[in-house]
PDB file of C-alpha atoms in Angstrom:
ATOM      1  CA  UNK A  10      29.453  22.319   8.724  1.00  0.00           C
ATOM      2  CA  UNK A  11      26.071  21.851   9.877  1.00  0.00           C
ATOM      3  CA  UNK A  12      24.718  20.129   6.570  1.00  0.00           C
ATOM      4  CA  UNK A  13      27.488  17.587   6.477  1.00  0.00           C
ATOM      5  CA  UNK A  14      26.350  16.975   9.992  1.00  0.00           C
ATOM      6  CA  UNK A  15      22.670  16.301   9.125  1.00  0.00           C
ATOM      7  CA  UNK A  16      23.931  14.415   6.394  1.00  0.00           C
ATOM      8  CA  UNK A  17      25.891  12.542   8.625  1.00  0.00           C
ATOM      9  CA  UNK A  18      22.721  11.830  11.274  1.00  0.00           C
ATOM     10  CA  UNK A  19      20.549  10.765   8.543  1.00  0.00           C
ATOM     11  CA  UNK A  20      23.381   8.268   7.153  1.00  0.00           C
ATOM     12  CA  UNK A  21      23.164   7.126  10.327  1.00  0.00           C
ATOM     13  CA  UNK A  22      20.044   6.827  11.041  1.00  0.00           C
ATOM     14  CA  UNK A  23      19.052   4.409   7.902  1.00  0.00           C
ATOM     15  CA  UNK A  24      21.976   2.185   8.495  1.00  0.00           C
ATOM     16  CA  UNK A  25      20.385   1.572  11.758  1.00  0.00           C
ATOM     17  CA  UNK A  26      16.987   1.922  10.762  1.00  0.00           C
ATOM     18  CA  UNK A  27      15.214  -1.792  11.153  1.00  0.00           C
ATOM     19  CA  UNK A  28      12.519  -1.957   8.621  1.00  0.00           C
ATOM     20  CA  UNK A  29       9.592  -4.754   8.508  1.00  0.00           C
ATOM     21  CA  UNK A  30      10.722  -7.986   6.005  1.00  0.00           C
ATOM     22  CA  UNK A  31       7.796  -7.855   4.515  1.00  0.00           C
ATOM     23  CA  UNK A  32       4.410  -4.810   4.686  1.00  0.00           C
ATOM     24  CA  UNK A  33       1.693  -6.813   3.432  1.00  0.00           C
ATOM     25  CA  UNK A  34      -1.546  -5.168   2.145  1.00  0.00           C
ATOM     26  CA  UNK A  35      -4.774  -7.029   2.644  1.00  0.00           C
ATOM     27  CA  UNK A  36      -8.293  -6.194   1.473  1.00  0.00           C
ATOM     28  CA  UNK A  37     -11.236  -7.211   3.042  1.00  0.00           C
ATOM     29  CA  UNK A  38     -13.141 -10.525   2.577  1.00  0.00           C
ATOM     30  CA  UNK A  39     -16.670 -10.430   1.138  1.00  0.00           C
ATOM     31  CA  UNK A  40     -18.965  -8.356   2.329  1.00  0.00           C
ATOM     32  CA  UNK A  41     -22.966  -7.818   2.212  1.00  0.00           C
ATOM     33  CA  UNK A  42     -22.143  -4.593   0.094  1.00  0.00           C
ATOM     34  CA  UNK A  43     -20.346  -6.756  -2.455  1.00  0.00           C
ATOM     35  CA  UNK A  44     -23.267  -9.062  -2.772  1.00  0.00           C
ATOM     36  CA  UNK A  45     -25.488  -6.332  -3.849  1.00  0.00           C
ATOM     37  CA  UNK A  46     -25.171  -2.548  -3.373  1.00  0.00           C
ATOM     38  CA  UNK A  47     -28.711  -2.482  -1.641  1.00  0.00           C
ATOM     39  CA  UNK A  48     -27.363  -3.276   1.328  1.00  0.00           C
ATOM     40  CA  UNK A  49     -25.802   0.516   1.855  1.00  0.00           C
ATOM     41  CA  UNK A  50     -29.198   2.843   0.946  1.00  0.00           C
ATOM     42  CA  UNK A  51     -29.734   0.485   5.016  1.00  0.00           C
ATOM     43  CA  UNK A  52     -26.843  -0.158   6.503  1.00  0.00           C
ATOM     44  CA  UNK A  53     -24.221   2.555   7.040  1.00  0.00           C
ATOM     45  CA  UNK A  54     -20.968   1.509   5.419  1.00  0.00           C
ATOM     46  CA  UNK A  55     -18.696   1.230   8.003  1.00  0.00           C
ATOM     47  CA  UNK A  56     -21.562  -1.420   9.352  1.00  0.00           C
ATOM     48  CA  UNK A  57     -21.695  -3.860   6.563  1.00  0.00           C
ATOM     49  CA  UNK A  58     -20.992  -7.253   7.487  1.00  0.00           C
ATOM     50  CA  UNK A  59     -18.537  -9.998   6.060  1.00  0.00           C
ATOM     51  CA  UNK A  60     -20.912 -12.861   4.695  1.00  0.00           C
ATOM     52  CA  UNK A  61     -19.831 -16.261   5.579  1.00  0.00           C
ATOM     53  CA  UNK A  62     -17.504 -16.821   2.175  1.00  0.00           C
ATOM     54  CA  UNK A  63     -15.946 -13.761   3.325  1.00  0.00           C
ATOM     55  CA  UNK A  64     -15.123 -15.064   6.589  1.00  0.00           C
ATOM     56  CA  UNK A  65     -13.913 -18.212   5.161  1.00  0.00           C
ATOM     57  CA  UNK A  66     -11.724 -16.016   2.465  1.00  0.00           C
ATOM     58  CA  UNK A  67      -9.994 -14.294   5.270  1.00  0.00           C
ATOM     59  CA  UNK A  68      -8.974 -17.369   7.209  1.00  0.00           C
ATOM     60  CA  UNK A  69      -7.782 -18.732   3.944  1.00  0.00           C
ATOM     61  CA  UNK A  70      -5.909 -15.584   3.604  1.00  0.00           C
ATOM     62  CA  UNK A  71      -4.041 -16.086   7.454  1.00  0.00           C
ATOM     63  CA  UNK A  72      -2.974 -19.148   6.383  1.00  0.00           C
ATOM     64  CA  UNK A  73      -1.773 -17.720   3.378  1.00  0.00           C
ATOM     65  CA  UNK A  74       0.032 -14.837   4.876  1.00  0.00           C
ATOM     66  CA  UNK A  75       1.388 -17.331   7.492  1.00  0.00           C
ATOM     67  CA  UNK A  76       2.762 -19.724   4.808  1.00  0.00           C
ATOM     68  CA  UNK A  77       4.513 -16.621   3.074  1.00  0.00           C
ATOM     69  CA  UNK A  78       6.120 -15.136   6.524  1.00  0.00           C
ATOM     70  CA  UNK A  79       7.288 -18.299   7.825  1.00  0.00           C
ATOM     71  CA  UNK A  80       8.438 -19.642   4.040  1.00  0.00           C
ATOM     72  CA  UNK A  81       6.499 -22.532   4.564  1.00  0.00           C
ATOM     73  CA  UNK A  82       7.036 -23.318   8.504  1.00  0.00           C
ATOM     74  CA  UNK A  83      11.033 -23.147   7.313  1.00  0.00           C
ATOM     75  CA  UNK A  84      11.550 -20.167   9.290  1.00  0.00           C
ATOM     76  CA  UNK A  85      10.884 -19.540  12.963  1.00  0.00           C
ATOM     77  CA  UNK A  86      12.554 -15.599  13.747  1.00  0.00           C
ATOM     78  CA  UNK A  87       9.336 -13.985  12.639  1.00  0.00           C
ATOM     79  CA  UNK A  88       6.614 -11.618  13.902  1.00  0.00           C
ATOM     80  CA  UNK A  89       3.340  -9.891  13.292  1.00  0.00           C
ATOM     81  CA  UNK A  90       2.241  -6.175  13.405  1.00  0.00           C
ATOM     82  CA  UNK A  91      -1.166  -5.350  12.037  1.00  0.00           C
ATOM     83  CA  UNK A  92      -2.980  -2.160  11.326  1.00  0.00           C
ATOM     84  CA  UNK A  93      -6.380  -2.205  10.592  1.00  0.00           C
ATOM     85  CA  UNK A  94      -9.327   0.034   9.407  1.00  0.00           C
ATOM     86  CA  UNK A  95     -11.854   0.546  11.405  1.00  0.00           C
ATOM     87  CA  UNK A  96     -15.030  -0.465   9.345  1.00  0.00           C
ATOM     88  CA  UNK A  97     -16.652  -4.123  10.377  1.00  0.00           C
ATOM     89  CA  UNK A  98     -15.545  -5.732   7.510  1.00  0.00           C
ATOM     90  CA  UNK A  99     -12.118  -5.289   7.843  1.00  0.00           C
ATOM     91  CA  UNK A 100     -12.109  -5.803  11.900  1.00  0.00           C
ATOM     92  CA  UNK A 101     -13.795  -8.755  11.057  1.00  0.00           C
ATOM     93  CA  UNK A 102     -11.504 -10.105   8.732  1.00  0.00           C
ATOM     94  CA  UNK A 103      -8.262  -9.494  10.879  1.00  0.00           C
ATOM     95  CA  UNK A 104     -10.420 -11.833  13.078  1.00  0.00           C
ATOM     96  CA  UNK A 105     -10.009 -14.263  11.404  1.00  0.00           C
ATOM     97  CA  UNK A 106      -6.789 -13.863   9.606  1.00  0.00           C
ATOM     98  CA  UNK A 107      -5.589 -13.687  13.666  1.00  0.00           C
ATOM     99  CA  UNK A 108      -6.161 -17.107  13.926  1.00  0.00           C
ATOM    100  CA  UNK A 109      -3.613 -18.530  12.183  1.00  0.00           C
ATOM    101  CA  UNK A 110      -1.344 -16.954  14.625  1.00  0.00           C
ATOM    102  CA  UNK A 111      -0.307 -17.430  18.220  1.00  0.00           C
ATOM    103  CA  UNK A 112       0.049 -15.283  20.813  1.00  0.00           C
ATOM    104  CA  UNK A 113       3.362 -15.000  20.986  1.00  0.00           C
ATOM    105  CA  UNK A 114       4.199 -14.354  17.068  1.00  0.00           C
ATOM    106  CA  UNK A 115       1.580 -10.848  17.247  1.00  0.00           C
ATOM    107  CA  UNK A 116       3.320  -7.761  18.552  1.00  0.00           C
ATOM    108  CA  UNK A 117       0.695  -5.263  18.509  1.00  0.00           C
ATOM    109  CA  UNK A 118      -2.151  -3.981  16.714  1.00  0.00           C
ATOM    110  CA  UNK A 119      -3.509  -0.914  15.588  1.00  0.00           C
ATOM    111  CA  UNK A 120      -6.715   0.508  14.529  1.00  0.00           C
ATOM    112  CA  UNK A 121      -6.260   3.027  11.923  1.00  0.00           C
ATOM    113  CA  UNK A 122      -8.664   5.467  10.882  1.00  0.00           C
ATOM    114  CA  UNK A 123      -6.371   6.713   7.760  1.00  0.00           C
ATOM    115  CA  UNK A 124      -6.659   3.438   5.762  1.00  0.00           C
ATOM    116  CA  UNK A 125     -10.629   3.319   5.865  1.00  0.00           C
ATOM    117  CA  UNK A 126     -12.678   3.056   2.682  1.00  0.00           C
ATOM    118  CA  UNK A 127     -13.349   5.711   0.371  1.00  0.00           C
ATOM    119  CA  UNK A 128     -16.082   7.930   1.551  1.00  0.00           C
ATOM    120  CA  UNK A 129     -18.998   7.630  -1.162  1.00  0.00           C
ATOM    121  CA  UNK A 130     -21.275   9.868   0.937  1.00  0.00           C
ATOM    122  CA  UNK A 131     -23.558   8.487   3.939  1.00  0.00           C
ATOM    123  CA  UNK A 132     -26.678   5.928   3.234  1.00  0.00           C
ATOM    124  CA  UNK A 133     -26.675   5.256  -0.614  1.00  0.00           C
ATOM    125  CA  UNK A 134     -29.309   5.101  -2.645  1.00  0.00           C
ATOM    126  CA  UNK A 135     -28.751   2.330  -5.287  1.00  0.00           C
ATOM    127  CA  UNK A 136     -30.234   3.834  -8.769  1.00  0.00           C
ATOM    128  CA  UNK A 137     -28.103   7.524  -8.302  1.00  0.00           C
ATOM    129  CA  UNK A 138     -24.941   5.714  -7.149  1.00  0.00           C
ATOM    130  CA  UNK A 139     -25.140   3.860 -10.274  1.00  0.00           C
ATOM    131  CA  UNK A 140     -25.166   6.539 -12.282  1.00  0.00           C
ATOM    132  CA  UNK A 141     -22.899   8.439 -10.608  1.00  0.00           C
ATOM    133  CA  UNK A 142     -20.153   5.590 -10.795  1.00  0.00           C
ATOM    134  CA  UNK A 143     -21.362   5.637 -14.807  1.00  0.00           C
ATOM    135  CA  UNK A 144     -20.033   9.437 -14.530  1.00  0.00           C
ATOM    136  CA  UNK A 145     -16.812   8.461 -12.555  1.00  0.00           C
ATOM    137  CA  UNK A 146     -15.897   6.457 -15.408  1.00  0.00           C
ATOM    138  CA  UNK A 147     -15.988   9.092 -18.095  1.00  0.00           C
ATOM    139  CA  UNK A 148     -14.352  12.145 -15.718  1.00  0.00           C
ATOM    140  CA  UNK A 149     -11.249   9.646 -14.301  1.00  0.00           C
ATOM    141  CA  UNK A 150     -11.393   7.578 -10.964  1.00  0.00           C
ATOM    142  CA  UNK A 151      -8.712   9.434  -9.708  1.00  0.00           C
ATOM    143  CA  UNK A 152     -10.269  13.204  -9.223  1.00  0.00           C
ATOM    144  CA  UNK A 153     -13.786  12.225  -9.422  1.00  0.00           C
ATOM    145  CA  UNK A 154     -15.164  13.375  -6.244  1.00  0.00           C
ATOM    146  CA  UNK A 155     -18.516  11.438  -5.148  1.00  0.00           C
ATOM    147  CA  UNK A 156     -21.161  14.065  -3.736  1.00  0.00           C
ATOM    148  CA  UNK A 157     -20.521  14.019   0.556  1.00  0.00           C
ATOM    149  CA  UNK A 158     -18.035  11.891  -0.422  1.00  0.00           C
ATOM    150  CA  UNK A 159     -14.198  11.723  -1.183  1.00  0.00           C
ATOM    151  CA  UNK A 160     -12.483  11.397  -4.343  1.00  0.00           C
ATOM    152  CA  UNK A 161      -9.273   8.641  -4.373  1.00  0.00           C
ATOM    153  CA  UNK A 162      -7.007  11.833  -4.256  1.00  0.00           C
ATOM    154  CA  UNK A 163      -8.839  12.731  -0.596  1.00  0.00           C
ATOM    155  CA  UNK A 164      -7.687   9.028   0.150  1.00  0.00           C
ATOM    156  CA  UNK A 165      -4.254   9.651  -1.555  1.00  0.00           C
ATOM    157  CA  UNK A 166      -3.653  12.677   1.332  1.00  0.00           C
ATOM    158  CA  UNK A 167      -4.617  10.928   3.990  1.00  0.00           C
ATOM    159  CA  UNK A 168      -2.781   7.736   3.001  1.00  0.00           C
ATOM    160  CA  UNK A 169       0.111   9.821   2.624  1.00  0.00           C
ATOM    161  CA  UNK A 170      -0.469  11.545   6.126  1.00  0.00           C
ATOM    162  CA  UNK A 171      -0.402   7.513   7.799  1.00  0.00           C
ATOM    163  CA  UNK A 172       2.730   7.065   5.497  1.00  0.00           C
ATOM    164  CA  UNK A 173       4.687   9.692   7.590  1.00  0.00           C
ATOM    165  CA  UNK A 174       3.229   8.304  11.157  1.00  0.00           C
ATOM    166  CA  UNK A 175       4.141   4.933   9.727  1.00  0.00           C
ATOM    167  CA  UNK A 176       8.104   6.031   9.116  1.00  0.00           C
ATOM    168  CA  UNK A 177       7.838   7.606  12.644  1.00  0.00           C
ATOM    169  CA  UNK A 178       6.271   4.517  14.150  1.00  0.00           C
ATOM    170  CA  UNK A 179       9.371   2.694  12.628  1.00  0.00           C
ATOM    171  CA  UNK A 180      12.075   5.239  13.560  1.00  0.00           C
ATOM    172  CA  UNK A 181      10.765   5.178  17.102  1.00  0.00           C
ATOM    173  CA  UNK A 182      11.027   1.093  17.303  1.00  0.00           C
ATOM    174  CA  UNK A 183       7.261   1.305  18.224  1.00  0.00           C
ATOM    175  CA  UNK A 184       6.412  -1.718  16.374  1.00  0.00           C
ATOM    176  CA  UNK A 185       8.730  -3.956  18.694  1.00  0.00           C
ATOM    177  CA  UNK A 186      11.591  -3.976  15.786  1.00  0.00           C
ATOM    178  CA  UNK A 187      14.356  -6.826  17.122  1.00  0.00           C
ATOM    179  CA  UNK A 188      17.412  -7.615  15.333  1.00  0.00           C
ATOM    180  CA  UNK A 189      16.684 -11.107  15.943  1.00  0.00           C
ATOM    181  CA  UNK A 190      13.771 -11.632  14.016  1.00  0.00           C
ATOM    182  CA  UNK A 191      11.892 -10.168  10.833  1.00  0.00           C
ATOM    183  CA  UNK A 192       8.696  -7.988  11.043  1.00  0.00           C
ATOM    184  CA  UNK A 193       6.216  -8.083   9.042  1.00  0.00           C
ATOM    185  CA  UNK A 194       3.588  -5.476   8.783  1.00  0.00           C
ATOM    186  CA  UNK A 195       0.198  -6.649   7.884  1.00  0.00           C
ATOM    187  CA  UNK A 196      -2.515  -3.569   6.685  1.00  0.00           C
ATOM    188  CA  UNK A 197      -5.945  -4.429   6.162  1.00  0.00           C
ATOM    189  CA  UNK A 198      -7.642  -2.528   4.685  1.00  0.00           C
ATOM    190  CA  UNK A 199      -9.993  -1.679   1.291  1.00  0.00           C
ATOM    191  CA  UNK A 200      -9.655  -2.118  -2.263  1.00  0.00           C
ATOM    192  CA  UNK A 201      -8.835   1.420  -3.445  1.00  0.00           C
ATOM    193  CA  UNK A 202      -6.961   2.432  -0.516  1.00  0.00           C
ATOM    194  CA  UNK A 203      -4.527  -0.451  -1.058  1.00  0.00           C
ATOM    195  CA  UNK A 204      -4.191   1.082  -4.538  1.00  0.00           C
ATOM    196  CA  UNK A 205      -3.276   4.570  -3.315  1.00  0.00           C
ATOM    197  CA  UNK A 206      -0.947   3.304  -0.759  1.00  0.00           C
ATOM    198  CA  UNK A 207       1.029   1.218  -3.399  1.00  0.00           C
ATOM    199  CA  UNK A 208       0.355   4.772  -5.492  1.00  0.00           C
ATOM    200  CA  UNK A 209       2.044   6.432  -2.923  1.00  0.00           C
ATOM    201  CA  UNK A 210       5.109   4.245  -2.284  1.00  0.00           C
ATOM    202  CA  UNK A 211       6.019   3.224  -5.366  1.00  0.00           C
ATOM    203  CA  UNK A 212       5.839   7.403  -7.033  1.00  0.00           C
ATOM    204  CA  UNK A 213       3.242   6.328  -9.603  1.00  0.00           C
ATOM    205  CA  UNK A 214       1.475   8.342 -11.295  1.00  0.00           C
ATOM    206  CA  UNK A 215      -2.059   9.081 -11.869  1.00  0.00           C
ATOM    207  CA  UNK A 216      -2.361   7.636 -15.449  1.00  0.00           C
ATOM    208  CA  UNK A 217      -0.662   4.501 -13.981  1.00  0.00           C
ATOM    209  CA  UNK A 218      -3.201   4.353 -11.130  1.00  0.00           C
ATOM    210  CA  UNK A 219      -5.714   4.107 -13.474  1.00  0.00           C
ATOM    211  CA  UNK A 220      -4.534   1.277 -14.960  1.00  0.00           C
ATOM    212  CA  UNK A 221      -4.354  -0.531 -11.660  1.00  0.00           C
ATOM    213  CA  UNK A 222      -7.183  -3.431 -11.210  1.00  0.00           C
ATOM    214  CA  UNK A 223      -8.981  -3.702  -7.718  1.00  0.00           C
ATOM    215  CA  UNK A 224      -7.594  -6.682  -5.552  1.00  0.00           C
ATOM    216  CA  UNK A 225     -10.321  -9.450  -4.937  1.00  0.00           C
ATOM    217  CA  UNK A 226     -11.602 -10.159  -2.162  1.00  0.00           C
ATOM    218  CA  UNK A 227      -8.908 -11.157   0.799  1.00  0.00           C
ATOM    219  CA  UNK A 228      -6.124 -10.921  -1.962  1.00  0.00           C
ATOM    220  CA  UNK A 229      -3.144  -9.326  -0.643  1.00  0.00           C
ATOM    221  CA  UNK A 230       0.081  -7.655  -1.940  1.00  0.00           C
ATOM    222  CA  UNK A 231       3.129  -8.474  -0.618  1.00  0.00           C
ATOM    223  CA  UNK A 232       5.805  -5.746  -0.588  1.00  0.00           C
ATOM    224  CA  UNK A 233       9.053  -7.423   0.226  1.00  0.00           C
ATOM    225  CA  UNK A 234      12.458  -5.744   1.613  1.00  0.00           C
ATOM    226  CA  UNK A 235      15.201  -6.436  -0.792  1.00  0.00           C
ATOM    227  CA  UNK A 236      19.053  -6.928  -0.562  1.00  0.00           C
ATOM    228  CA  UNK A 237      19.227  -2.559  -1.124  1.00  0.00           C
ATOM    229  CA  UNK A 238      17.348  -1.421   1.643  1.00  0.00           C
ATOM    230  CA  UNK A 239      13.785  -1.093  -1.125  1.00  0.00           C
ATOM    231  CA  UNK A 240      10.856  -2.769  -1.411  1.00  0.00           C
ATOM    232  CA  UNK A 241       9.201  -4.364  -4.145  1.00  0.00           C
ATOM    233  CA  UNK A 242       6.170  -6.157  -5.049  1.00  0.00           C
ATOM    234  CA  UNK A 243       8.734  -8.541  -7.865  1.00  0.00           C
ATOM    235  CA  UNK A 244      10.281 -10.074  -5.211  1.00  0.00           C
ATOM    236  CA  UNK A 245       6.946 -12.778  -3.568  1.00  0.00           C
ATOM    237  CA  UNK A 246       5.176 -11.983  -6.865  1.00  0.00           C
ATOM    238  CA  UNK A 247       5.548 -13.283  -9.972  1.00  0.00           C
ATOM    239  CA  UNK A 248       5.408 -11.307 -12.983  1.00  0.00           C
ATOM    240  CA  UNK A 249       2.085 -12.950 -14.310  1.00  0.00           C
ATOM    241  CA  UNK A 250       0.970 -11.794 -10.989  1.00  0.00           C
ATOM    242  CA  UNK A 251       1.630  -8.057 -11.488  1.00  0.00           C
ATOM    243  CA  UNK A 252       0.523  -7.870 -15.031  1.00  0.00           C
ATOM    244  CA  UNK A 253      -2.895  -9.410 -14.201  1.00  0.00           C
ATOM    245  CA  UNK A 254      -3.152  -6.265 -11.460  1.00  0.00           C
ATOM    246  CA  UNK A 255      -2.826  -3.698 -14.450  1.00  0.00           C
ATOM    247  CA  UNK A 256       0.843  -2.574 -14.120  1.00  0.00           C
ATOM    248  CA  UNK A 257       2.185  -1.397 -17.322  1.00  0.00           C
ATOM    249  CA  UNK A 258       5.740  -3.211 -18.576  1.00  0.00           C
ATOM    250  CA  UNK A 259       7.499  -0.193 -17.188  1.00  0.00           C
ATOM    251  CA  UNK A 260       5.786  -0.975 -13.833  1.00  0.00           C
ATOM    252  CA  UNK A 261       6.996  -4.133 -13.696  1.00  0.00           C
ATOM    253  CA  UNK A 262      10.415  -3.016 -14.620  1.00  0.00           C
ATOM    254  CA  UNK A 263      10.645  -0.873 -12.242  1.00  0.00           C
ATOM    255  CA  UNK A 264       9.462  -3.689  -9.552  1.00  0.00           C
ATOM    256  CA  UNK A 265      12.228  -5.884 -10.950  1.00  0.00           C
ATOM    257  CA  UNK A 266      14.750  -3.054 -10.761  1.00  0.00           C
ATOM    258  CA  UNK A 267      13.734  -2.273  -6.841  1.00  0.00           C
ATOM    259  CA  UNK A 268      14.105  -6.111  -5.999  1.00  0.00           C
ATOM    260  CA  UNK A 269      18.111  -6.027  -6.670  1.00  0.00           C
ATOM    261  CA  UNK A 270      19.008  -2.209  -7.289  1.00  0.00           C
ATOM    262  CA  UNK A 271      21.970  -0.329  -5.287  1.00  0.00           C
ATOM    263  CA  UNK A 272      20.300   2.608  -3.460  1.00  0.00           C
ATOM    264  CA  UNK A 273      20.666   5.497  -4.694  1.00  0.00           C
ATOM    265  CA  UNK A 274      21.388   4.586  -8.179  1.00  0.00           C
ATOM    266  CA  UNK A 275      17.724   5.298  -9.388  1.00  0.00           C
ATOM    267  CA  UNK A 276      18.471   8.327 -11.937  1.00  0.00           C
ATOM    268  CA  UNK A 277      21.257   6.315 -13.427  1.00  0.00           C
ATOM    269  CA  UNK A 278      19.413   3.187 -13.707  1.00  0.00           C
ATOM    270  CA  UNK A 279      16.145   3.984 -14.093  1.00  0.00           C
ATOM    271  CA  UNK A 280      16.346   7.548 -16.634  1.00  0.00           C
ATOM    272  CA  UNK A 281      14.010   6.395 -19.186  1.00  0.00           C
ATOM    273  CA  UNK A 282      11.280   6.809 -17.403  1.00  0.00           C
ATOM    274  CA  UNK A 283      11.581  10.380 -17.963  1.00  0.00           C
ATOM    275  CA  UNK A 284      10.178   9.685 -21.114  1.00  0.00           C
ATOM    276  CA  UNK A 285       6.515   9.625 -19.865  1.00  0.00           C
ATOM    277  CA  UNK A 286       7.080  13.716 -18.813  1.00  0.00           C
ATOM    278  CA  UNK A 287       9.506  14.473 -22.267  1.00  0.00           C
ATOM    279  CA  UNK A 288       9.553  14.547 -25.347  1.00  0.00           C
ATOM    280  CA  UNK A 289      12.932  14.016 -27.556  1.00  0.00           C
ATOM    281  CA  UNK A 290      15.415  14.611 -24.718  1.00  0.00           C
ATOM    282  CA  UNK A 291      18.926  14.164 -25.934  1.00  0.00           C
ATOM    283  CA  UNK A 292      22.120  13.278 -24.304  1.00  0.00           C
ATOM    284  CA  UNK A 293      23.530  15.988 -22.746  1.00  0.00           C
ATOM    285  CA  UNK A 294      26.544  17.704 -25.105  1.00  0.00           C
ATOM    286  CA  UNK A 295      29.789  19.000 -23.627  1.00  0.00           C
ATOM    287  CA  UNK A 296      28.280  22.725 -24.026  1.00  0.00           C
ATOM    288  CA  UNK A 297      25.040  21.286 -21.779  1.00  0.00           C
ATOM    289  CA  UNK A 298      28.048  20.606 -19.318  1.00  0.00           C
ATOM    290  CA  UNK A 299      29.450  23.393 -19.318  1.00  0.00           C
ATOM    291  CA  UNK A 300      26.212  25.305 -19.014  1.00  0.00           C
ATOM    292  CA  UNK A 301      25.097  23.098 -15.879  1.00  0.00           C
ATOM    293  CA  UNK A 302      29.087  23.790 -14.087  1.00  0.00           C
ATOM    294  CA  UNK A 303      28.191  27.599 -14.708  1.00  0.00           C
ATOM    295  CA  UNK A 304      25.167  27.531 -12.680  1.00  0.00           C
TER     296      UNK A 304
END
């Protein structure tokens, strides 16, 4: 009696769960550090600068973002919510992505210390990092742990740690959720950590996070609420788009499937990806059945 209850609460609760339109992930604009490494055996990372193409990248990318919220000024029940990472660069560019909004379209903003960059130790000297990112490359990006530093499986836990405050933020209506307009959730944040989060969400795996390239510089990935409740990255992107960022046709299949799928039709629809954990699995026989009623 008490199960079918829960059951019954957490029916409940996603029916009237109101989830952003759109979460859009944004990565920094150019920086110093991406102009030449020297600039962190200096400057502390969380320090280094935008240069002035950066800054004009991320205004680019407000009016951008703007021009995909508002489906080219066509719609007018819309609003903002950003989270940001605290390092300079990315402050910076919310900056100026923030101008391409009034007042009165921004809901709130957050700083938020579980999106920051990958930890690569503290003040960097150029010649070892190069070839310790030479050794990266031959031990896997994912699990390769830089020395005082993090590996992108450090940045996978604590990505998924914001993930749960995230659901909890939306649960609890913190982000201003109204029925009479869409939210959309802008994150900006860093190259890899955009990777994990999408990592994350999406329940890819670590052979298809390698494949993943690194968004340029104020590029941003648009995952988009679809008619089932699910998001997907097929649905503002095209598929040109998604192959160009490294995902595999199975990826993209998958995106495409999340854009229009009923939920909770996923192990029907989507069993052959169970191939990339089996070999040679066969339909199931009438004794299989019968085994699986037993138990």
């Amino acid at each position: 009696m008490e199960h079918k209850w829960e059951e019954e609460m957490n029916r409940h609760q996603l029916l009237h769960r109101k989830l952003p339109k759109r979460i859009i992930l944004v990565r920094h604009g150019e920086s110093q550090g991406n102009l030449s490494m020297s600039a962190y055996t200096t400057t502390p990372d969380h320090r280094i600068p935008l240069t002035l193409l950066g800054l004009e990248q991320a205004r680019a990318a407000g009016q951008q973002i703007k021009e995909a919220v508002s489906k080219g000024g066509q719609a007018d029940d819309w609003k903002m919510y950003f989270y940001v990472s605290p390092y300079e660069r990315t402050r910076s560019t919310l900056r100026e992505i923030g101008r391409s909004f009034s007042k009165r379209r921004i809901i709130g903003v957050r700083e938020e210390c579980r999106v920051r960059e990958q930890d690569f130790g503290n003040f960097q000297v150029e010649e070892r990092m190069l070839v310790i990112k030479e050794s990266r490359e031959r031990f896997g990006r994912f699990f390769f742990r830089f020395p005082e530093g993090e590996s992108a499986a450090d940045v996978f836990d604590r990505v998924a740690s914001f993930m749960e405050s995230l659901w909890r933020d939306i649960d609890l209506k913190r982000l201003g959720q109204d029925d009479s307009c869409d939210i959309n959730l802008v994150i900006v944040s860093h190259g890899l950590t955009i990777r994990v989060f999408l990592m994350k969400w999406f329940k890819w795996t670590v052979d298809q996070f390698e494949r993943l390239n690194n968004p340029g510089n104020c590029e941003f990935r648009v995952m988009q609420l679809g008619p089932s409740g699910d998001y997907s990255l097929a649905i503002h992107h095209s598929t040109e788009e998604l192959v160009q960022w490294g995902l595999s046709p199975e990826m993209i299949a998958d995106q495409q499937w999340r854009a229009t799928a009923q939920r909770g039709s996923w192990n029907e629809d989507c069993a052959g990806c169970l191939s990339g954990f089996f070999d040679d699995l066969q339909n199931s026989s009438s004794s299989d059945d019968i085994d699986e009623c037993k138990c």
